PDB file of C-alpha atoms in Angstrom:
ATOM      1  CA  MET A 112     -30.945 221.997  14.309  1.00 43.00           C
ATOM      2  CA  MET A 113     -28.719 218.947  14.776  1.00 48.00           C
ATOM      3  CA  ARG A 114     -26.583 220.207  11.876  1.00 68.00           C
ATOM      4  CA  LEU A 115     -25.637 223.408  13.658  1.00 74.00           C
ATOM      5  CA  SER A 116     -23.219 224.122  16.504  1.00 87.00           C
ATOM      6  CA  GLU A 117     -22.459 227.370  18.263  1.00 89.00           C
ATOM      7  CA  ILE A 118     -19.762 228.932  20.444  1.00 92.00           C
ATOM      8  CA  GLN A 119     -20.374 232.082  22.473  1.00 92.00           C
ATOM      9  CA  ASN A 120     -17.727 233.993  24.385  1.00 91.00           C
ATOM     10  CA  LYS A 121     -17.451 237.657  25.438  1.00 87.00           C
ATOM     11  CA  GLY A 122     -20.434 238.641  23.330  1.00 89.00           C
ATOM     12  CA  LEU A 123     -19.065 237.030  20.149  1.00 92.00           C
ATOM     13  CA  VAL A 124     -20.793 234.134  18.411  1.00 94.00           C
ATOM     14  CA  TRP A 125     -19.446 231.579  15.949  1.00 95.00           C
ATOM     15  CA  ILE A 126     -22.041 229.317  14.349  1.00 94.00           C
ATOM     16  CA  ASN A 127     -20.703 226.470  12.239  1.00 94.00           C
ATOM     17  CA  VAL A 128     -22.983 224.756   9.700  1.00 93.00           C
ATOM     18  CA  PRO A 129     -21.136 221.714   8.256  1.00 90.00           C
ATOM     19  CA  LYS A 130     -24.028 220.597   6.036  1.00 88.00           C
ATOM     20  CA  ARG A 131     -26.123 222.710   3.676  1.00 88.00           C
ATOM     21  CA  GLU A 132     -29.651 221.951   4.810  1.00 88.00           C
ATOM     22  CA  GLU A 133     -32.404 224.427   4.004  1.00 88.00           C
ATOM     23  CA  ASN A 134     -34.256 224.058   7.307  1.00 90.00           C
ATOM     24  CA  VAL A 135     -31.084 224.927   9.237  1.00 90.00           C
ATOM     25  CA  LEU A 136     -30.332 227.907   6.995  1.00 91.00           C
ATOM     26  CA  ARG A 137     -33.921 229.158   7.282  1.00 91.00           C
ATOM     27  CA  ALA A 138     -33.660 228.985  11.059  1.00 91.00           C
ATOM     28  CA  ILE A 139     -30.499 231.094  10.909  1.00 92.00           C
ATOM     29  CA  GLN A 140     -32.238 233.521   8.557  1.00 92.00           C
ATOM     30  CA  ARG A 141     -35.108 234.021  11.003  1.00 92.00           C
ATOM     31  CA  ARG A 142     -32.708 234.498  13.912  1.00 91.00           C
ATOM     32  CA  PHE A 143     -30.431 237.067  12.235  1.00 92.00           C
ATOM     33  CA  ASN A 144     -32.799 238.514   9.619  1.00 91.00           C
ATOM     34  CA  PHE A 145     -30.573 237.621   6.665  1.00 92.00           C
ATOM     35  CA  HIS A 146     -31.583 238.391   3.078  1.00 91.00           C
ATOM     36  CA  ASP A 147     -33.282 235.526   1.228  1.00 91.00           C
ATOM     37  CA  GLN A 148     -30.848 235.719  -1.696  1.00 91.00           C
ATOM     38  CA  GLU A 149     -27.860 234.810   0.481  1.00 90.00           C
ATOM     39  CA  ILE A 150     -29.738 231.861   1.986  1.00 91.00           C
ATOM     40  CA  GLN A 151     -30.521 230.590  -1.516  1.00 90.00           C
ATOM     41  CA  GLU A 152     -26.874 230.934  -2.498  1.00 88.00           C
ATOM     42  CA  CYS A 153     -25.810 228.852   0.507  1.00 89.00           C
ATOM     43  CA  LEU A 154     -27.789 225.860  -0.755  1.00 86.00           C
ATOM     44  CA  PRO A 155     -25.902 223.078  -2.632  1.00 77.00           C
ATOM     45  CA  LYS A 156     -25.059 224.879  -5.858  1.00 76.00           C
ATOM     46  CA  ILE A 157     -21.579 226.228  -6.486  1.00 76.00           C
ATOM     47  CA  GLN A 158     -21.562 230.016  -6.609  1.00 77.00           C
ATOM     48  CA  ARG A 159     -18.893 232.364  -7.890  1.00 86.00           C
ATOM     49  CA  THR A 160     -16.620 234.012  -5.345  1.00 90.00           C
ATOM     50  CA  LYS A 161     -18.233 237.209  -4.105  1.00 90.00           C
ATOM     51  CA  PHE A 162     -18.451 239.882  -1.453  1.00 92.00           C
ATOM     52  CA  VAL A 163     -21.844 241.404  -0.627  1.00 91.00           C
ATOM     53  CA  LYS A 164     -22.507 244.211   1.826  1.00 91.00           C
ATOM     54  CA  ARG A 165     -25.933 244.199   3.485  1.00 89.00           C
ATOM     55  CA  ASP A 166     -27.500 246.214   6.265  1.00 88.00           C
ATOM     56  CA  GLY A 167     -25.983 244.818   9.434  1.00 88.00           C
ATOM     57  CA  TYR A 168     -23.821 242.070   7.934  1.00 92.00           C
ATOM     58  CA  TYR A 169     -21.499 241.024   5.098  1.00 93.00           C
ATOM     59  CA  PHE A 170     -21.767 237.898   2.957  1.00 94.00           C
ATOM     60  CA  VAL A 171     -18.625 236.303   1.499  1.00 94.00           C
ATOM     61  CA  VAL A 172     -18.284 233.299  -0.822  1.00 94.00           C
ATOM     62  CA  LEU A 173     -14.865 231.695  -1.299  1.00 94.00           C
ATOM     63  CA  HIS A 174     -13.603 228.520  -2.957  1.00 94.00           C
ATOM     64  CA  PHE A 175     -10.822 226.260  -1.745  1.00 95.00           C
ATOM     65  CA  PRO A 176      -9.120 223.317  -3.489  1.00 93.00           C
ATOM     66  CA  VAL A 177      -9.858 219.710  -2.589  1.00 92.00           C
ATOM     67  CA  PHE A 178      -7.601 216.892  -3.828  1.00 88.00           C
ATOM     68  CA  ASN A 179      -9.086 213.484  -4.600  1.00 85.00           C
ATOM     69  CA  LYS A 180      -6.411 210.874  -3.819  1.00 81.00           C
ATOM     70  CA  LYS A 181      -8.176 208.114  -5.770  1.00 83.00           C
ATOM     71  CA  THR A 182      -8.571 209.945  -9.061  1.00 83.00           C
ATOM     72  CA  LYS A 183      -5.563 212.252  -8.479  1.00 83.00           C
ATOM     73  CA  ARG A 184      -7.698 215.122  -9.674  1.00 89.00           C
ATOM     74  CA  LEU A 185      -8.162 218.506  -8.073  1.00 90.00           C
ATOM     75  CA  GLY A 186     -11.607 219.895  -7.440  1.00 89.00           C
ATOM     76  CA  PHE A 187     -12.877 222.646  -5.228  1.00 90.00           C
ATOM     77  CA  THR A 188     -15.462 223.293  -2.558  1.00 92.00           C
ATOM     78  CA  GLU A 189     -17.332 226.391  -1.458  1.00 93.00           C
ATOM     79  CA  ILE A 190     -17.459 227.972   1.969  1.00 94.00           C
ATOM     80  CA  ASP A 191     -19.850 230.816   2.781  1.00 95.00           C
ATOM     81  CA  PHE A 192     -19.383 233.389   5.536  1.00 96.00           C
ATOM     82  CA  PHE A 193     -21.901 235.658   7.229  1.00 95.00           C
ATOM     83  CA  ILE A 194     -19.930 238.211   9.204  1.00 94.00           C
ATOM     84  CA  SER A 195     -20.921 241.100  11.435  1.00 92.00           C
ATOM     85  CA  GLY A 196     -19.239 242.848  14.332  1.00 89.00           C
ATOM     86  CA  SER A 197     -20.313 240.179  16.823  1.00 91.00           C
ATOM     87  CA  THR A 198     -21.194 237.152  14.708  1.00 93.00           C
ATOM     88  CA  LEU A 199     -19.425 234.734  12.355  1.00 95.00           C
ATOM     89  CA  ILE A 200     -21.418 232.037  10.568  1.00 95.00           C
ATOM     90  CA  THR A 201     -19.641 229.484   8.388  1.00 95.00           C
ATOM     91  CA  VAL A 202     -21.606 227.329   5.941  1.00 94.00           C
ATOM     92  CA  HIS A 203     -19.826 224.515   4.098  1.00 92.00           C
ATOM     93  CA  ASP A 204     -20.070 220.856   3.082  1.00 89.00           C
ATOM     94  CA  ASN A 205     -17.492 219.477   5.531  1.00 88.00           C
ATOM     95  CA  SER A 206     -14.872 218.990   2.788  1.00 89.00           C
ATOM     96  CA  LEU A 207     -12.383 221.267   4.564  1.00 91.00           C
ATOM     97  CA  PRO A 208     -11.158 219.641   7.792  1.00 92.00           C
ATOM     98  CA  ILE A 209      -9.403 222.859   8.837  1.00 93.00           C
ATOM     99  CA  VAL A 210     -12.762 224.540   9.587  1.00 93.00           C
ATOM    100  CA  ASP A 211     -13.970 221.834  11.952  1.00 92.00           C
ATOM    101  CA  ILE A 212     -10.529 221.447  13.541  1.00 93.00           C
ATOM    102  CA  PHE A 213     -10.348 225.148  14.390  1.00 94.00           C
ATOM    103  CA  TYR A 214     -13.965 225.181  15.566  1.00 94.00           C
ATOM    104  CA  LYS A 215     -13.457 222.196  17.887  1.00 92.00           C
ATOM    105  CA  GLU A 216     -10.234 223.717  19.227  1.00 92.00           C
ATOM    106  CA  CYS A 217     -12.087 226.903  20.134  1.00 92.00           C
ATOM    107  CA  ALA A 218     -14.957 224.922  21.665  1.00 91.00           C
ATOM    108  CA  LYS A 219     -12.674 222.837  23.899  1.00 91.00           C
ATOM    109  CA  ASN A 220      -9.819 225.231  24.660  1.00 90.00           C
ATOM    110  CA  SER A 221     -10.689 228.234  26.815  1.00 90.00           C
ATOM    111  CA  GLY A 222      -7.271 229.758  26.082  1.00 90.00           C
ATOM    112  CA  LEU A 223      -8.055 229.872  22.350  1.00 89.00           C
ATOM    113  CA  ARG A 224     -11.448 231.398  23.058  1.00 90.00           C
ATOM    114  CA  GLU A 225      -9.799 234.097  25.137  1.00 89.00           C
ATOM    115  CA  ARG A 226      -7.339 234.712  22.310  1.00 91.00           C
ATOM    116  CA  PHE A 227      -9.674 234.804  19.315  1.00 91.00           C
ATOM    117  CA  PHE A 228     -13.046 235.765  20.817  1.00 91.00           C
ATOM    118  CA  GLN A 229     -12.092 239.347  21.461  1.00 86.00           C
ATOM    119  CA  GLY A 230     -12.524 242.574  19.573  1.00 86.00           C
ATOM    120  CA  THR A 231     -14.904 241.777  16.713  1.00 90.00           C
ATOM    121  CA  ALA A 232     -15.775 238.547  14.909  1.00 92.00           C
ATOM    122  CA  THR A 233     -13.317 239.696  12.247  1.00 92.00           C
ATOM    123  CA  HIS A 234     -10.555 238.185  14.389  1.00 92.00           C
ATOM    124  CA  LEU A 235     -12.142 234.738  14.032  1.00 93.00           C
ATOM    125  CA  LEU A 236     -12.736 235.203  10.301  1.00 94.00           C
ATOM    126  CA  LEU A 237      -9.183 236.293   9.514  1.00 94.00           C
ATOM    127  CA  GLU A 238      -7.620 233.530  11.608  1.00 95.00           C
ATOM    128  CA  LEU A 239      -9.820 230.955   9.875  1.00 96.00           C
ATOM    129  CA  LEU A 240      -8.884 232.357   6.450  1.00 95.00           C
ATOM    130  CA  ARG A 241      -5.214 232.282   7.419  1.00 95.00           C
ATOM    131  CA  ARG A 242      -5.489 228.598   8.349  1.00 95.00           C
ATOM    132  CA  LEU A 243      -7.447 227.776   5.194  1.00 96.00           C
ATOM    133  CA  LEU A 244      -4.886 229.492   2.956  1.00 95.00           C
ATOM    134  CA  ASP A 245      -2.057 227.840   4.869  1.00 95.00           C
ATOM    135  CA  SER A 246      -3.645 224.451   4.099  1.00 94.00           C
ATOM    136  CA  VAL A 247      -3.455 225.263   0.380  1.00 94.00           C
ATOM    137  CA  PHE A 248       0.366 225.164   0.311  1.00 95.00           C
ATOM    138  CA  PRO A 249       0.677 221.355   0.791  1.00 93.00           C
ATOM    139  CA  ILE A 250      -1.658 220.902  -2.205  1.00 93.00           C
ATOM    140  CA  LEU A 251       0.505 223.308  -4.212  1.00 93.00           C
ATOM    141  CA  LEU A 252       3.556 221.255  -3.255  1.00 93.00           C
ATOM    142  CA  HIS A 253       1.811 218.042  -4.294  1.00 91.00           C
ATOM    143  CA  VAL A 254       0.978 219.499  -7.716  1.00 92.00           C
ATOM    144  CA  SER A 255       4.608 220.614  -8.127  1.00 92.00           C
ATOM    145  CA  GLU A 256       5.808 217.107  -7.243  1.00 91.00           C
ATOM    146  CA  ASP A 257       3.423 215.667  -9.848  1.00 90.00           C
ATOM    147  CA  ILE A 258       4.856 218.024 -12.460  1.00 90.00           C
ATOM    148  CA  ASP A 259       8.428 217.006 -11.547  1.00 90.00           C
ATOM    149  CA  ALA A 260       7.493 213.311 -11.697  1.00 88.00           C
ATOM    150  CA  VAL A 261       6.012 213.659 -15.196  1.00 87.00           C
ATOM    151  CA  ASP A 262       9.047 215.691 -16.270  1.00 85.00           C
ATOM    152  CA  LYS A 263      11.363 212.838 -15.239  1.00 84.00           C
ATOM    153  CA  LYS A 264       9.255 210.338 -17.191  1.00 81.00           C
ATOM    154  CA  MET A 265       9.171 212.494 -20.298  1.00 77.00           C
ATOM    155  CA  PHE A 266      12.103 210.874 -22.101  1.00 72.00           C
ATOM    156  CA  ALA A 267      11.486 207.347 -20.801  1.00 71.00           C
ATOM    157  CA  GLU A 268      10.014 204.611 -22.971  1.00 62.00           C
ATOM    158  CA  ILE A 269       6.421 205.329 -21.984  1.00 65.00           C
ATOM    159  CA  SER A 270       3.371 205.140 -24.204  1.00 65.00           C
ATOM    160  CA  GLY A 271       2.538 208.464 -25.784  1.00 69.00           C
ATOM    161  CA  ARG A 272      -1.099 207.978 -24.787  1.00 76.00           C
ATOM    162  CA  VAL A 273      -0.177 207.432 -21.123  1.00 81.00           C
ATOM    163  CA  MET A 274       2.063 210.485 -21.098  1.00 83.00           C
ATOM    164  CA  ALA A 275      -0.600 212.613 -22.805  1.00 83.00           C
ATOM    165  CA  GLU A 276      -3.170 211.533 -20.200  1.00 85.00           C
ATOM    166  CA  GLU A 277      -0.784 212.430 -17.360  1.00 87.00           C
ATOM    167  CA  ILE A 278      -0.106 215.875 -18.809  1.00 88.00           C
ATOM    168  CA  LEU A 279      -3.814 216.451 -19.430  1.00 90.00           C
ATOM    169  CA  ARG A 280      -4.530 215.564 -15.787  1.00 90.00           C
ATOM    170  CA  LEU A 281      -1.863 218.037 -14.652  1.00 91.00           C
ATOM    171  CA  LYS A 282      -3.245 220.784 -16.895  1.00 91.00           C
ATOM    172  CA  THR A 283      -6.766 220.169 -15.593  1.00 92.00           C
ATOM    173  CA  ASN A 284      -5.549 220.307 -11.978  1.00 92.00           C
ATOM    174  CA  VAL A 285      -3.673 223.562 -12.511  1.00 93.00           C
ATOM    175  CA  VAL A 286      -6.611 225.147 -14.364  1.00 92.00           C
ATOM    176  CA  ASN A 287      -9.041 224.138 -11.596  1.00 92.00           C
ATOM    177  CA  PHE A 288      -6.593 225.395  -8.973  1.00 93.00           C
ATOM    178  CA  ARG A 289      -6.345 228.779 -10.690  1.00 92.00           C
ATOM    179  CA  LYS A 290     -10.124 229.036 -11.026  1.00 91.00           C
ATOM    180  CA  THR A 291     -10.452 228.257  -7.327  1.00 91.00           C
ATOM    181  CA  MET A 292      -7.958 230.858  -6.114  1.00 92.00           C
ATOM    182  CA  GLN A 293      -8.382 233.701  -8.587  1.00 89.00           C
ATOM    183  CA  GLY A 294     -11.126 235.482  -6.621  1.00 89.00           C
ATOM    184  CA  HIS A 295      -9.451 235.487  -3.203  1.00 92.00           C
ATOM    185  CA  LYS A 296      -7.411 238.634  -3.623  1.00 90.00           C
ATOM    186  CA  THR A 297     -10.384 240.630  -4.906  1.00 91.00           C
ATOM    187  CA  VAL A 298     -12.657 239.482  -2.071  1.00 91.00           C
ATOM    188  CA  LEU A 299      -9.989 240.267   0.524  1.00 90.00           C
ATOM    189  CA  GLU A 300      -9.506 243.779  -0.830  1.00 90.00           C
ATOM    190  CA  LYS A 301     -13.265 244.385  -0.834  1.00 89.00           C
ATOM    191  CA  LEU A 302     -13.467 243.139   2.733  1.00 89.00           C
ATOM    192  CA  VAL A 303     -10.732 245.567   3.776  1.00 87.00           C
ATOM    193  CA  THR A 304     -12.200 248.470   1.794  1.00 87.00           C
ATOM    194  CA  HIS A 305     -15.853 248.045   2.774  1.00 86.00           C
ATOM    195  CA  GLY A 306     -15.440 246.452   6.209  1.00 79.00           C
ATOM    196  CA  GLY A 307     -15.880 249.787   7.917  1.00 71.00           C
ATOM    197  CA  ARG A 308     -15.945 250.459  11.611  1.00 76.00           C
ATOM    198  CA  GLU A 309     -18.289 247.576  12.363  1.00 81.00           C
ATOM    199  CA  LEU A 310     -15.676 244.957  11.462  1.00 85.00           C
ATOM    200  CA  ASP A 311     -12.782 247.114  12.738  1.00 85.00           C
ATOM    201  CA  MET A 312     -10.488 245.914   9.929  1.00 85.00           C
ATOM    202  CA  SER A 313      -7.821 248.477  10.816  1.00 84.00           C
ATOM    203  CA  SER A 314      -7.104 246.636  14.072  1.00 87.00           C
ATOM    204  CA  TYR A 315      -6.151 243.476  12.185  1.00 89.00           C
ATOM    205  CA  GLN A 316      -3.701 244.886   9.657  1.00 90.00           C
ATOM    206  CA  ASN A 317      -1.103 242.205  10.431  1.00 92.00           C
ATOM    207  CA  TYR A 318      -3.629 239.511   9.530  1.00 91.00           C
ATOM    208  CA  VAL A 319      -4.569 241.342   6.348  1.00 91.00           C
ATOM    209  CA  ASN A 320      -0.914 241.639   5.315  1.00 94.00           C
ATOM    210  CA  THR A 321      -0.370 237.937   5.973  1.00 94.00           C
ATOM    211  CA  LEU A 322      -3.399 236.985   3.875  1.00 94.00           C
ATOM    212  CA  ARG A 323      -2.201 239.230   1.061  1.00 94.00           C
ATOM    213  CA  GLU A 324       1.214 237.557   1.146  1.00 95.00           C
ATOM    214  CA  TYR A 325      -0.393 234.113   1.106  1.00 95.00           C
ATOM    215  CA  THR A 326      -2.679 234.897  -1.835  1.00 94.00           C
ATOM    216  CA  ASN A 327       0.170 236.492  -3.818  1.00 94.00           C
ATOM    217  CA  GLU A 328       2.519 233.586  -3.139  1.00 95.00           C
ATOM    218  CA  ILE A 329      -0.130 231.031  -4.079  1.00 95.00           C
ATOM    219  CA  TRP A 330      -0.952 232.864  -7.311  1.00 94.00           C
ATOM    220  CA  HIS A 331       2.710 233.255  -8.300  1.00 95.00           C
ATOM    221  CA  THR A 332       3.241 229.534  -7.707  1.00 94.00           C
ATOM    222  CA  LEU A 333       0.204 228.716  -9.828  1.00 94.00           C
ATOM    223  CA  GLU A 334       1.559 230.935 -12.615  1.00 94.00           C
ATOM    224  CA  SER A 335       4.849 229.032 -12.490  1.00 94.00           C
ATOM    225  CA  GLN A 336       3.037 225.687 -12.511  1.00 93.00           C
ATOM    226  CA  LYS A 337       0.944 226.776 -15.487  1.00 92.00           C
ATOM    227  CA  GLU A 338       4.092 227.619 -17.455  1.00 93.00           C
ATOM    228  CA  SER A 339       5.730 224.323 -16.458  1.00 91.00           C
ATOM    229  CA  VAL A 340       2.731 222.244 -17.534  1.00 92.00           C
ATOM    230  CA  ASN A 341       2.492 224.119 -20.843  1.00 91.00           C
ATOM    231  CA  ALA A 342       6.203 223.461 -21.420  1.00 90.00           C
ATOM    232  CA  LEU A 343       5.674 219.751 -20.667  1.00 87.00           C
ATOM    233  CA  HIS A 344       2.762 219.674 -23.102  1.00 86.00           C
ATOM    234  CA  GLU A 345       4.796 221.300 -25.876  1.00 86.00           C
ATOM    235  CA  THR A 346       7.765 219.002 -25.208  1.00 83.00           C
ATOM    236  CA  ASN A 347       5.537 215.938 -25.301  1.00 81.00           C
ATOM    237  CA  GLU A 348       3.965 217.097 -28.565  1.00 82.00           C
ATOM    238  CA  SER A 349       7.462 217.504 -30.046  1.00 79.00           C
ATOM    239  CA  LEU A 350       8.519 214.044 -28.859  1.00 78.00           C
ATOM    240  CA  VAL A 351       5.358 212.471 -30.256  1.00 77.00           C
ATOM    241  CA  GLY A 352       6.033 214.247 -33.565  1.00 79.00           C
ATOM    242  CA  LEU A 353       9.626 212.993 -33.642  1.00 75.00           C
ATOM    243  CA  ARG A 354       8.571 209.436 -32.870  1.00 78.00           C
ATOM    244  CA  THR A 355       5.901 209.596 -35.569  1.00 78.00           C
ATOM    245  CA  ASN A 356       8.464 210.886 -38.054  1.00 79.00           C
ATOM    246  CA  GLU A 357      10.835 208.043 -37.129  1.00 78.00           C
ATOM    247  CA  VAL A 358       8.117 205.485 -37.713  1.00 78.00           C
ATOM    248  CA  MET A 359       7.121 207.066 -41.013  1.00 82.00           C
ATOM    249  CA  ARG A 360      10.750 207.199 -42.153  1.00 78.00           C
ATOM    250  CA  PHE A 361      11.233 203.528 -41.266  1.00 78.00           C
ATOM    251  CA  LEU A 362       8.076 202.526 -43.121  1.00 79.00           C
ATOM    252  CA  THR A 363       9.089 204.642 -46.118  1.00 79.00           C
ATOM    253  CA  VAL A 364      12.502 202.952 -46.293  1.00 77.00           C
ATOM    254  CA  ILE A 365      10.848 199.542 -46.128  1.00 79.00           C
ATOM    255  CA  SER A 366       8.519 200.545 -48.969  1.00 81.00           C
ATOM    256  CA  VAL A 367      11.413 201.848 -51.086  1.00 78.00           C
ATOM    257  CA  VAL A 368      13.397 198.644 -50.516  1.00 78.00           C
ATOM    258  CA  THR A 369      10.583 196.169 -51.091  1.00 81.00           C
ATOM    259  CA  PHE A 370       8.850 197.789 -54.050  1.00 80.00           C
ATOM    260  CA  PRO A 371      11.639 197.385 -56.676  1.00 80.00           C
ATOM    261  CA  LEU A 372      12.493 193.920 -55.374  1.00 78.00           C
ATOM    262  CA  THR A 373       8.846 192.887 -55.582  1.00 81.00           C
ATOM    263  CA  LEU A 374       8.701 194.255 -59.114  1.00 78.00           C
ATOM    264  CA  LEU A 375      11.863 192.314 -60.012  1.00 75.00           C
ATOM    265  CA  ALA A 376      10.479 189.073 -58.580  1.00 75.00           C
ATOM    266  CA  THR A 377       7.209 189.609 -60.451  1.00 78.00           C
ATOM    267  CA  LEU A 378       9.042 190.096 -63.747  1.00 73.00           C
ATOM    268  CA  PHE A 379      11.055 186.923 -63.298  1.00 72.00           C
ATOM    269  CA  ALA A 380       7.859 185.028 -62.459  1.00 73.00           C
ATOM    270  CA  ILE A 381       6.242 185.863 -65.794  1.00 74.00           C
ATOM    271  CA  ARG A 382       6.108 182.693 -67.924  1.00 72.00           C
ATOM    272  CA  ALA A 383       6.892 184.270 -71.237  1.00 68.00           C
ATOM    273  CA  PRO A 384       9.322 183.250 -74.019  1.00 72.00           C
ATOM    274  CA  GLY A 385      12.747 184.720 -73.414  1.00 67.00           C
ATOM    275  CA  ASN A 386      12.585 184.747 -69.610  1.00 70.00           C
ATOM    276  CA  PRO A 387      16.224 183.903 -68.791  1.00 73.00           C
ATOM    277  CA  LEU A 388      15.643 181.960 -65.568  1.00 66.00           C
ATOM    278  CA  ILE A 389      12.262 180.408 -66.053  1.00 66.00           C
ATOM    279  CA  ASN A 390      13.575 177.030 -67.284  1.00 69.00           C
ATOM    280  CA  GLN A 391      16.908 176.986 -65.466  1.00 70.00           C
ATOM    281  CA  PRO A 392      17.340 174.308 -62.743  1.00 73.00           C
ATOM    282  CA  PHE A 393      18.650 176.862 -60.237  1.00 75.00           C
ATOM    283  CA  GLY A 394      16.435 179.741 -61.409  1.00 72.00           C
ATOM    284  CA  PHE A 395      14.641 180.138 -58.069  1.00 74.00           C
ATOM    285  CA  TRP A 396      17.874 180.380 -56.116  1.00 78.00           C
ATOM    286  CA  ALA A 397      19.309 182.816 -58.625  1.00 77.00           C
ATOM    287  CA  ILE A 398      16.302 185.100 -58.248  1.00 76.00           C
ATOM    288  CA  LEU A 399      16.510 184.824 -54.449  1.00 79.00           C
ATOM    289  CA  ILE A 400      20.203 185.780 -54.461  1.00 82.00           C
ATOM    290  CA  ILE A 401      19.501 188.774 -56.729  1.00 79.00           C
ATOM    291  CA  ILE A 402      16.726 189.970 -54.380  1.00 79.00           C
ATOM    292  CA  ILE A 403      18.899 189.594 -51.261  1.00 83.00           C
ATOM    293  CA  PHE A 404      21.813 191.360 -52.951  1.00 82.00           C
ATOM    294  CA  GLY A 405      19.517 194.210 -54.016  1.00 80.00           C
ATOM    295  CA  ALA A 406      18.102 194.558 -50.476  1.00 81.00           C
ATOM    296  CA  VAL A 407      21.606 194.628 -48.943  1.00 83.00           C
ATOM    297  CA  LEU A 408      22.852 197.125 -51.526  1.00 82.00           C
ATOM    298  CA  MET A 409      19.950 199.545 -50.994  1.00 79.00           C
ATOM    299  CA  THR A 410      20.228 199.249 -47.199  1.00 80.00           C
ATOM    300  CA  ALA A 411      23.943 200.084 -47.404  1.00 82.00           C
ATOM    301  CA  VAL A 412      23.203 203.116 -49.581  1.00 79.00           C
ATOM    302  CA  PHE A 413      20.518 204.351 -47.149  1.00 76.00           C
ATOM    303  CA  LYS A 414      22.853 203.965 -44.165  1.00 78.00           C
ATOM    304  CA  LYS A 415      25.647 205.831 -45.978  1.00 79.00           C
ATOM    305  CA  LYS A 416      23.252 208.711 -46.622  1.00 74.00           C
ATOM    306  CA  LYS A 417      22.113 208.446 -42.967  1.00 73.00           C
ATOM    307  CA  TRP A 418      18.513 207.763 -43.919  1.00 68.00           C
ATOM    308  CA  LEU A 419      18.493 204.826 -41.521  1.00 65.00           C
TER     309      LEU A 419
END
């Protein structure tokens, strides 16, 4: 039970489990008579977001984004909640500092316990969700800054491969972010609808409204970021196409210039009777001057037609 800590105040209990160990979860199951399915779903395997109503308690699974500073990639972590009128149990993998910060604040500060350990355990749950959603906004801002940074680099002399990798990383981050947050609104509405008298959801309408505003704002921002990244991807594809066309045009011009000159030089090199320059003392230089003149003439024609 070393991986479990508990706060009790005014008949309310908050148990925090910062590591998913089966022996700890089984001990909690025996104490509160939880269903075996929920205990299995709390073990280290990512579950989908969900809301389950059981006799005497509710089980909620939510995902939250986690940003890896080394790889600059966005992942997500799961946090599970067992909630009843008098009990809140949080099960997670310690990837969300906000949970432990709030828990330690409540454990050390009697004023916070007096503030949040009143009414039902719903007060604790909604305050924790508010703080967790509030911590999402800095990550949203970071993703937006990444998008702006790539946008500024778009027309710089940067390798197409490097730019494509940056845009792919952004697209992956936004997709993972959307997958992480897409179930929050549904779970919140189910919690409000099915919470009933036991959770006394009607007494916390201000919290519910705040959480709705947060989830809507986060989702609208993610929609905007998705459109921005798609626009960057399309712009980069167009730029890569233009650069490829420029290269192909340049190579085509070189081929058009060199082919007739090569043919001319080959003809003059044929040792056959009647070749006008084959036995002349300055034949080589004459051929060279003809080739240079032909190259200059064709280049001038191409520039006049704006092919170069």
